Amino acid sequence: MSRPNSVEAEKLARCTARALGGEYTVDGVRRLSGGASRETWAFDAHSTLDGVAATEHLVLRRDPGASSGQIGRSTEFLLLDAVGRAGAPVPLVRFLLETDDALGDGFVMERIEGETIARRILRDEEYAEARPLLAAQCGEIAALIHAIDTEGLPSLDVLGPHEQIAQYRSLVEAFGEAHPAFELAFRWLESHAPEAPAGGPRLVHGDYRNGNFIVGPEGIRSVLDWELSHLGDPAEDFGWLCVRSWRFGVNDKLVGGFGDLEDLLTAYSAAGGTGIDAERVRYWEIFGTLKWGVICQMQCASHVHGIVRSVENAMLGRRVAETEWDLLNLITGEDPGPDPTWSLPALAANPSSLTIHDSPSAQLLVEAVREFLEKDVMPNTEGRVSFHARVASNALRMVERELGIGHGANEHARTQLATLLGFDAPLAELLQALAASIRNGADHDAPTIVAVRELVRAKLLVSDPNYT
């Protein structure tokens, strides 16, 4: 019996034969790492025609469940076909799945060899010569994408800043969690929205970033993951490319962790791109930072509600604080340092011994499981399993920090918020009140900004102490 969510080789062989003709056998079926919202499977299809053996290296892209803002697989298939015919570097699409294939909603495309893992692209010696070229290549490829005649594309939503602000605000409200930093960002974005691009809406990739490029030693070979494509402001692609989360720790290089904005814009202009300047990119960088924070919430919710159970999706919920911190720095200026009146308790050296339970403590049990993952699982696995073991290890480190700090930080934050807002209530109610006051137009005075920043700082103390 196959494992849940597995893709059977026999089904792949049958649908490949149906679509391409002839007889096929399939092997090498494996799920690729990454893809928190959609599944990507690699496989090899073997056939014989007139006595000549041939092998196609293919990829199946399919949906485990719908996600807000994503185009359907059939639309993505048609879009990739149109973009490829226009000369942009994308995988050649081969065929759409049909209902009788019993493999879900998706399509099959060619597999292009190369690296997609951003941290390797930014750090491995193999890509040292490519890194200085990537920003300019991103500009040149984007100019091709943005110049495509929209009349020849499948039906796509037209999404300017105001439509997307409304879309992501509705998602935040649906989740029901208070995020005062998001409210500051929504207000800023609403009041600073740029004029519509000259020449009208153009094709926007929607997820144009490091991690969605297939890279070889010579540079970018292909652009992947078109499910967020729409018509809109082409500067959105560059703002997204500059979001701190997509620099993967190389923060001195604004563009994807590998290049400078000047190189990106110069190459874009030289390749025929128009209408994008640094100010417009900065607006969309701020929007993109907010967008990623909301997507992190959405992915976490898919785990919590059992839609797509995944340790990766679960962990994304705790990455929201990173985007909040980045938004504050982009909108209100760099961090001035901890406010002394908000000084939160440091991590406890020794957890409380006041417990009825036997040794080891909950914290030490978590530590033991983490050490097992790091010493036994991660060194002896590869690919997706190794990746998720690393994610699980990071999750357990987070739990250790939260257990160590205890409930003192929550009570301290509640007391400080009660003083700021002028009434006493549970912490969740006070957070909702602070968010509502910002959303409803309260002045962004210094005490409010300090409170929002220190709340985020407290979350990062647990989720990622080194992020600030």
mmCIF file of N, CA and C in Angstrom, residues 301-391:
data_model
loop_
_atom_site.group_PDB
_atom_site.id
_atom_site.type_symbol
_atom_site.label_atom_id
_atom_site.label_comp_id
_atom_site.label_asym_id
_atom_site.label_seq_id
_atom_site.Cartn_x
_atom_site.Cartn_y
_atom_site.Cartn_z
ATOM 1 N N ALA A 301 -1.954 28.432 9.589
ATOM 2 C CA ALA A 301 -3.364 28.076 9.771
ATOM 3 C C ALA A 301 -3.709 26.782 9.041
ATOM 4 N N SER A 302 -3.076 26.546 7.882
ATOM 5 C CA SER A 302 -3.360 25.310 7.152
ATOM 6 C C SER A 302 -2.906 24.094 7.953
ATOM 7 N N HIS A 303 -1.838 24.251 8.746
ATOM 8 C CA HIS A 303 -1.396 23.166 9.634
ATOM 9 C C HIS A 303 -2.341 23.030 10.827
ATOM 10 N N VAL A 304 -2.616 24.157 11.482
ATOM 11 C CA VAL A 304 -3.421 24.140 12.706
ATOM 12 C C VAL A 304 -4.797 23.545 12.447
ATOM 13 N N HIS A 305 -5.383 23.849 11.287
ATOM 14 C CA HIS A 305 -6.739 23.385 10.972
ATOM 15 C C HIS A 305 -6.752 22.072 10.195
ATOM 16 N N GLY A 306 -5.592 21.434 10.053
ATOM 17 C CA GLY A 306 -5.537 20.108 9.460
ATOM 18 C C GLY A 306 -5.666 20.058 7.958
ATOM 19 N N ILE A 307 -5.501 21.184 7.278
ATOM 20 C CA ILE A 307 -5.612 21.191 5.816
ATOM 21 C C ILE A 307 -4.358 20.582 5.195
ATOM 22 N N VAL A 308 -3.199 21.082 5.612
ATOM 23 C CA VAL A 308 -1.908 20.509 5.209
ATOM 24 C C VAL A 308 -1.041 20.443 6.460
ATOM 25 N N ARG A 309 -1.019 19.286 7.105
ATOM 26 C CA ARG A 309 -0.225 19.114 8.323
ATOM 27 C C ARG A 309 1.255 19.030 7.948
ATOM 28 N N SER A 310 2.052 19.930 8.510
ATOM 29 C CA SER A 310 3.462 20.012 8.136
ATOM 30 C C SER A 310 4.213 20.790 9.194
ATOM 31 N N VAL A 311 5.353 20.257 9.638
ATOM 32 C CA VAL A 311 6.167 20.982 10.610
ATOM 33 C C VAL A 311 6.668 22.290 10.011
ATOM 34 N N GLU A 312 6.899 22.311 8.706
ATOM 35 C CA GLU A 312 7.326 23.545 8.046
ATOM 36 C C GLU A 312 6.228 24.599 8.123
ATOM 37 N N ASN A 313 4.994 24.209 7.815
ATOM 38 C CA ASN A 313 3.882 25.150 7.914
ATOM 39 C C ASN A 313 3.697 25.639 9.344
ATOM 40 N N ALA A 314 3.819 24.731 10.307
ATOM 41 C CA ALA A 314 3.670 25.121 11.708
ATOM 42 C C ALA A 314 4.707 26.167 12.094
ATOM 43 N N MET A 315 5.944 25.960 11.701
ATOM 44 C CA MET A 315 7.021 26.884 12.060
ATOM 45 C C MET A 315 6.863 28.254 11.410
ATOM 46 N N LEU A 316 6.222 28.302 10.253
ATOM 47 C CA LEU A 316 6.053 29.590 9.584
ATOM 48 C C LEU A 316 5.252 30.565 10.435
ATOM 49 N N GLY A 317 4.374 30.051 11.293
ATOM 50 C CA GLY A 317 3.621 30.943 12.167
ATOM 51 C C GLY A 317 4.511 31.768 13.073
ATOM 52 N N ARG A 318 5.616 31.198 13.496
ATOM 53 C CA ARG A 318 6.534 31.926 14.368
ATOM 54 C C ARG A 318 7.482 32.845 13.592
ATOM 55 N N ARG A 319 7.449 32.776 12.278
ATOM 56 C CA ARG A 319 8.255 33.701 11.473
ATOM 57 C C ARG A 319 7.541 35.027 11.230
ATOM 58 N N VAL A 320 6.282 35.109 11.627
ATOM 59 C CA VAL A 320 5.548 36.364 11.488
ATOM 60 C C VAL A 320 6.285 37.494 12.193
ATOM 61 N N ALA A 321 6.866 37.214 13.363
ATOM 62 C CA ALA A 321 7.566 38.250 14.128
ATOM 63 C C ALA A 321 8.730 38.844 13.344
ATOM 64 N N GLU A 322 9.383 38.040 12.510
ATOM 65 C CA GLU A 322 10.480 38.562 11.696
ATOM 66 C C GLU A 322 9.965 39.636 10.740
ATOM 67 N N THR A 323 8.846 39.372 10.101
ATOM 68 C CA THR A 323 8.303 40.348 9.155
ATOM 69 C C THR A 323 7.827 41.600 9.884
ATOM 70 N N GLU A 324 7.290 41.441 11.086
ATOM 71 C CA GLU A 324 6.876 42.609 11.867
ATOM 72 C C GLU A 324 8.081 43.487 12.192
ATOM 73 N N TRP A 325 9.178 42.850 12.579
ATOM 74 C CA TRP A 325 10.399 43.604 12.898
ATOM 75 C C TRP A 325 10.903 44.360 11.669
ATOM 76 N N ASP A 326 10.906 43.689 10.529
ATOM 77 C CA ASP A 326 11.360 44.330 9.296
ATOM 78 C C ASP A 326 10.455 45.496 8.916
ATOM 79 N N LEU A 327 9.152 45.336 9.087
ATOM 80 C CA LEU A 327 8.220 46.423 8.783
ATOM 81 C C LEU A 327 8.491 47.641 9.653
ATOM 82 N N LEU A 328 8.726 47.413 10.934
ATOM 83 C CA LEU A 328 9.007 48.530 11.833
ATOM 84 C C LEU A 328 10.274 49.259 11.414
ATOM 85 N N ASN A 329 11.309 48.518 11.051
ATOM 86 C CA ASN A 329 12.554 49.157 10.626
ATOM 87 C C ASN A 329 12.370 49.932 9.328
ATOM 88 N N LEU A 330 11.583 49.399 8.399
ATOM 89 C CA LEU A 330 11.368 50.065 7.124
ATOM 90 C C LEU A 330 10.505 51.312 7.260
ATOM 91 N N ILE A 331 9.526 51.272 8.159
ATOM 92 C CA ILE A 331 8.555 52.364 8.262
ATOM 93 C C ILE A 331 8.952 53.407 9.298
ATOM 94 N N THR A 332 9.451 52.973 10.451
ATOM 95 C CA THR A 332 9.724 53.911 11.552
ATOM 96 C C THR A 332 11.204 54.168 11.766
ATOM 97 N N GLY A 333 12.067 53.492 11.035
ATOM 98 C CA GLY A 333 13.503 53.676 11.206
ATOM 99 C C GLY A 333 14.126 52.518 11.965
ATOM 100 N N GLU A 334 15.449 52.480 11.941
ATOM 101 C CA GLU A 334 16.173 51.376 12.566
ATOM 102 C C GLU A 334 15.935 51.331 14.069
ATOM 103 N N ASP A 335 16.088 50.154 14.623
ATOM 104 C CA ASP A 335 15.864 49.895 16.045
ATOM 105 C C ASP A 335 16.772 50.764 16.916
ATOM 106 N N PRO A 336 16.195 51.568 17.819
ATOM 107 C CA PRO A 336 17.027 52.379 18.724
ATOM 108 C C PRO A 336 17.570 51.595 19.906
ATOM 109 N N GLY A 337 17.202 50.333 20.020
ATOM 110 C CA GLY A 337 17.618 49.521 21.161
ATOM 111 C C GLY A 337 16.471 49.326 22.129
ATOM 112 N N PRO A 338 16.594 48.349 23.030
ATOM 113 C CA PRO A 338 15.507 48.058 23.970
ATOM 114 C C PRO A 338 15.133 49.264 24.821
ATOM 115 N N ASP A 339 13.836 49.455 25.018
ATOM 116 C CA ASP A 339 13.354 50.522 25.893
ATOM 117 C C ASP A 339 13.432 50.041 27.340
ATOM 118 N N PRO A 340 14.065 50.806 28.231
ATOM 119 C CA PRO A 340 14.265 50.317 29.606
ATOM 120 C C PRO A 340 12.969 50.043 30.355
ATOM 121 N N THR A 341 11.907 50.794 30.046
ATOM 122 C CA THR A 341 10.649 50.558 30.765
ATOM 123 C C THR A 341 9.984 49.255 30.333
ATOM 124 N N TRP A 342 10.408 48.724 29.179
ATOM 125 C CA TRP A 342 9.846 47.474 28.679
ATOM 126 C C TRP A 342 10.793 46.303 28.898
ATOM 127 N N SER A 343 11.835 46.508 29.680
ATOM 128 C CA SER A 343 12.851 45.477 29.863
ATOM 129 C C SER A 343 12.207 44.158 30.269
ATOM 130 N N LEU A 344 12.269 43.189 29.372
ATOM 131 C CA LEU A 344 11.602 41.910 29.599
ATOM 132 C C LEU A 344 12.519 40.928 30.314
ATOM 133 N N PRO A 345 11.953 39.988 31.023
ATOM 134 C CA PRO A 345 12.782 39.027 31.748
ATOM 135 C C PRO A 345 13.707 38.269 30.811
ATOM 136 N N ALA A 346 14.950 38.072 31.251
ATOM 137 C CA ALA A 346 15.894 37.281 30.468
ATOM 138 C C ALA A 346 15.531 35.807 30.579
ATOM 139 N N LEU A 347 16.063 35.017 29.655
ATOM 140 C CA LEU A 347 15.825 33.580 29.721
ATOM 141 C C LEU A 347 16.338 33.018 31.036
ATOM 142 N N ALA A 348 15.525 32.218 31.684
ATOM 143 C CA ALA A 348 15.912 31.653 32.976
ATOM 144 C C ALA A 348 17.033 30.642 32.798
ATOM 145 N N ALA A 349 18.027 30.704 33.680
ATOM 146 C CA ALA A 349 19.131 29.751 33.614
ATOM 147 C C ALA A 349 18.658 28.354 33.988
ATOM 148 N N ASN A 350 17.735 28.278 34.952
ATOM 149 C CA ASN A 350 17.216 26.988 35.394
ATOM 150 C C ASN A 350 15.694 27.068 35.482
ATOM 151 N N PRO A 351 14.984 26.222 34.767
ATOM 152 C CA PRO A 351 13.521 26.227 34.868
ATOM 153 C C PRO A 351 13.082 25.922 36.290
ATOM 154 N N SER A 352 11.885 26.345 36.604
ATOM 155 C CA SER A 352 11.357 26.125 37.952
ATOM 156 C C SER A 352 11.327 24.639 38.297
ATOM 157 N N SER A 353 11.699 24.333 39.537
ATOM 158 C CA SER A 353 11.669 22.941 39.999
ATOM 159 C C SER A 353 10.366 22.623 40.720
ATOM 160 N N LEU A 354 9.433 23.592 40.737
ATOM 161 C CA LEU A 354 8.162 23.379 41.435
ATOM 162 C C LEU A 354 7.217 22.598 40.526
ATOM 163 N N THR A 355 7.356 21.290 40.527
ATOM 164 C CA THR A 355 6.533 20.443 39.676
ATOM 165 C C THR A 355 6.339 19.086 40.332
ATOM 166 N N ILE A 356 5.194 18.473 40.057
ATOM 167 C CA ILE A 356 4.938 17.143 40.608
ATOM 168 C C ILE A 356 5.589 16.056 39.756
ATOM 169 N N HIS A 357 6.088 16.436 38.582
ATOM 170 C CA HIS A 357 6.579 15.440 37.639
ATOM 171 C C HIS A 357 8.017 15.039 37.949
ATOM 172 N N ASP A 358 8.333 13.814 37.564
ATOM 173 C CA ASP A 358 9.682 13.305 37.776
ATOM 174 C C ASP A 358 10.649 13.899 36.753
ATOM 175 N N SER A 359 11.932 13.723 37.053
ATOM 176 C CA SER A 359 12.977 14.133 36.123
ATOM 177 C C SER A 359 12.974 13.185 34.912
ATOM 178 N N PRO A 360 13.256 13.690 33.698
ATOM 179 C CA PRO A 360 13.704 15.040 33.365
ATOM 180 C C PRO A 360 12.544 16.025 33.213
ATOM 181 N N SER A 361 12.872 17.283 33.272
ATOM 182 C CA SER A 361 11.861 18.323 33.093
ATOM 183 C C SER A 361 11.379 18.338 31.641
ATOM 184 N N ALA A 362 10.286 19.058 31.409
ATOM 185 C CA ALA A 362 9.779 19.192 30.040
ATOM 186 C C ALA A 362 10.848 19.785 29.130
ATOM 187 N N GLN A 363 11.588 20.750 29.648
ATOM 188 C CA GLN A 363 12.632 21.384 28.846
ATOM 189 C C GLN A 363 13.724 20.385 28.462
ATOM 190 N N LEU A 364 14.108 19.526 29.411
ATOM 191 C CA LEU A 364 15.144 18.539 29.121
ATOM 192 C C LEU A 364 14.640 17.437 28.189
ATOM 193 N N LEU A 365 13.359 17.107 28.271
ATOM 194 C CA LEU A 365 12.792 16.140 27.331
ATOM 195 C C LEU A 365 12.834 16.687 25.902
ATOM 196 N N VAL A 366 12.463 17.935 25.761
ATOM 197 C CA VAL A 366 12.516 18.567 24.444
ATOM 198 C C VAL A 366 13.956 18.576 23.931
ATOM 199 N N GLU A 367 14.876 18.898 24.811
ATOM 200 C CA GLU A 367 16.290 18.913 24.436
ATOM 201 C C GLU A 367 16.748 17.539 23.949
ATOM 202 N N ALA A 368 16.299 16.479 24.622
ATOM 203 C CA ALA A 368 16.688 15.124 24.232
ATOM 204 C C ALA A 368 16.185 14.777 22.833
ATOM 205 N N VAL A 369 14.940 15.145 22.540
ATOM 206 C CA VAL A 369 14.392 14.871 21.211
ATOM 207 C C VAL A 369 15.153 15.672 20.151
ATOM 208 N N ARG A 370 15.437 16.928 20.464
ATOM 209 C CA ARG A 370 16.194 17.753 19.512
ATOM 210 C C ARG A 370 17.568 17.150 19.224
ATOM 211 N N GLU A 371 18.256 16.709 20.271
ATOM 212 C CA GLU A 371 19.579 16.116 20.074
ATOM 213 C C GLU A 371 19.506 14.848 19.224
ATOM 214 N N PHE A 372 18.437 14.074 19.393
ATOM 215 C CA PHE A 372 18.253 12.889 18.548
ATOM 216 C C PHE A 372 18.131 13.291 17.078
ATOM 217 N N LEU A 373 17.334 14.314 16.809
ATOM 218 C CA LEU A 373 17.176 14.773 15.432
ATOM 219 C C LEU A 373 18.504 15.245 14.854
ATOM 220 N N GLU A 374 19.248 16.013 15.647
ATOM 221 C CA GLU A 374 20.481 16.616 15.145
ATOM 222 C C GLU A 374 21.613 15.598 14.996
ATOM 223 N N LYS A 375 21.671 14.615 15.887
ATOM 224 C CA LYS A 375 22.796 13.674 15.881
ATOM 225 C C LYS A 375 22.519 12.395 15.096
ATOM 226 N N ASP A 376 21.251 11.967 15.052
ATOM 227 C CA ASP A 376 20.931 10.682 14.425
ATOM 228 C C ASP A 376 20.133 10.801 13.125
ATOM 229 N N VAL A 377 19.193 11.737 13.076
ATOM 230 C CA VAL A 377 18.325 11.817 11.899
ATOM 231 C C VAL A 377 18.957 12.657 10.789
ATOM 232 N N MET A 378 19.345 13.886 11.109
ATOM 233 C CA MET A 378 19.843 14.790 10.073
ATOM 234 C C MET A 378 21.084 14.267 9.347
ATOM 235 N N PRO A 379 22.073 13.685 10.052
ATOM 236 C CA PRO A 379 23.265 13.203 9.332
ATOM 237 C C PRO A 379 22.998 11.974 8.461
ATOM 238 N N ASN A 380 21.898 11.275 8.715
ATOM 239 C CA ASN A 380 21.639 10.007 8.030
ATOM 240 C C ASN A 380 20.466 10.061 7.064
ATOM 241 N N THR A 381 20.008 11.243 6.752
ATOM 242 C CA THR A 381 18.927 11.406 5.784
ATOM 243 C C THR A 381 19.326 12.483 4.791
ATOM 244 N N GLU A 382 18.536 12.633 3.750
ATOM 245 C CA GLU A 382 18.818 13.653 2.750
ATOM 246 C C GLU A 382 17.512 14.171 2.180
ATOM 247 N N GLY A 383 17.621 15.212 1.389
ATOM 248 C CA GLY A 383 16.452 15.755 0.717
ATOM 249 C C GLY A 383 15.404 16.286 1.673
ATOM 250 N N ARG A 384 14.152 15.972 1.344
ATOM 251 C CA ARG A 384 13.027 16.536 2.085
ATOM 252 C C ARG A 384 13.017 16.096 3.546
ATOM 253 N N VAL A 385 13.375 14.830 3.830
ATOM 254 C CA VAL A 385 13.366 14.342 5.213
ATOM 255 C C VAL A 385 14.403 15.084 6.039
ATOM 256 N N SER A 386 15.601 15.250 5.491
ATOM 257 C CA SER A 386 16.648 15.977 6.208
ATOM 258 C C SER A 386 16.240 17.425 6.447
ATOM 259 N N PHE A 387 15.625 18.034 5.423
ATOM 260 C CA PHE A 387 15.179 19.422 5.550
ATOM 261 C C PHE A 387 14.156 19.569 6.670
ATOM 262 N N HIS A 388 13.170 18.682 6.705
ATOM 263 C CA HIS A 388 12.144 18.793 7.733
ATOM 264 C C HIS A 388 12.665 18.409 9.112
ATOM 265 N N ALA A 389 13.664 17.534 9.181
ATOM 266 C CA ALA A 389 14.292 17.249 10.470
ATOM 267 C C ALA A 389 14.978 18.495 11.011
ATOM 268 N N ARG A 390 15.599 19.264 10.120
ATOM 269 C CA ARG A 390 16.239 20.513 10.548
ATOM 270 C C ARG A 390 15.188 21.520 11.017
ATOM 271 N N VAL A 391 14.083 21.603 10.291
ATOM 272 C CA VAL A 391 12.996 22.494 10.710
ATOM 273 C C VAL A 391 12.468 22.073 12.076
#
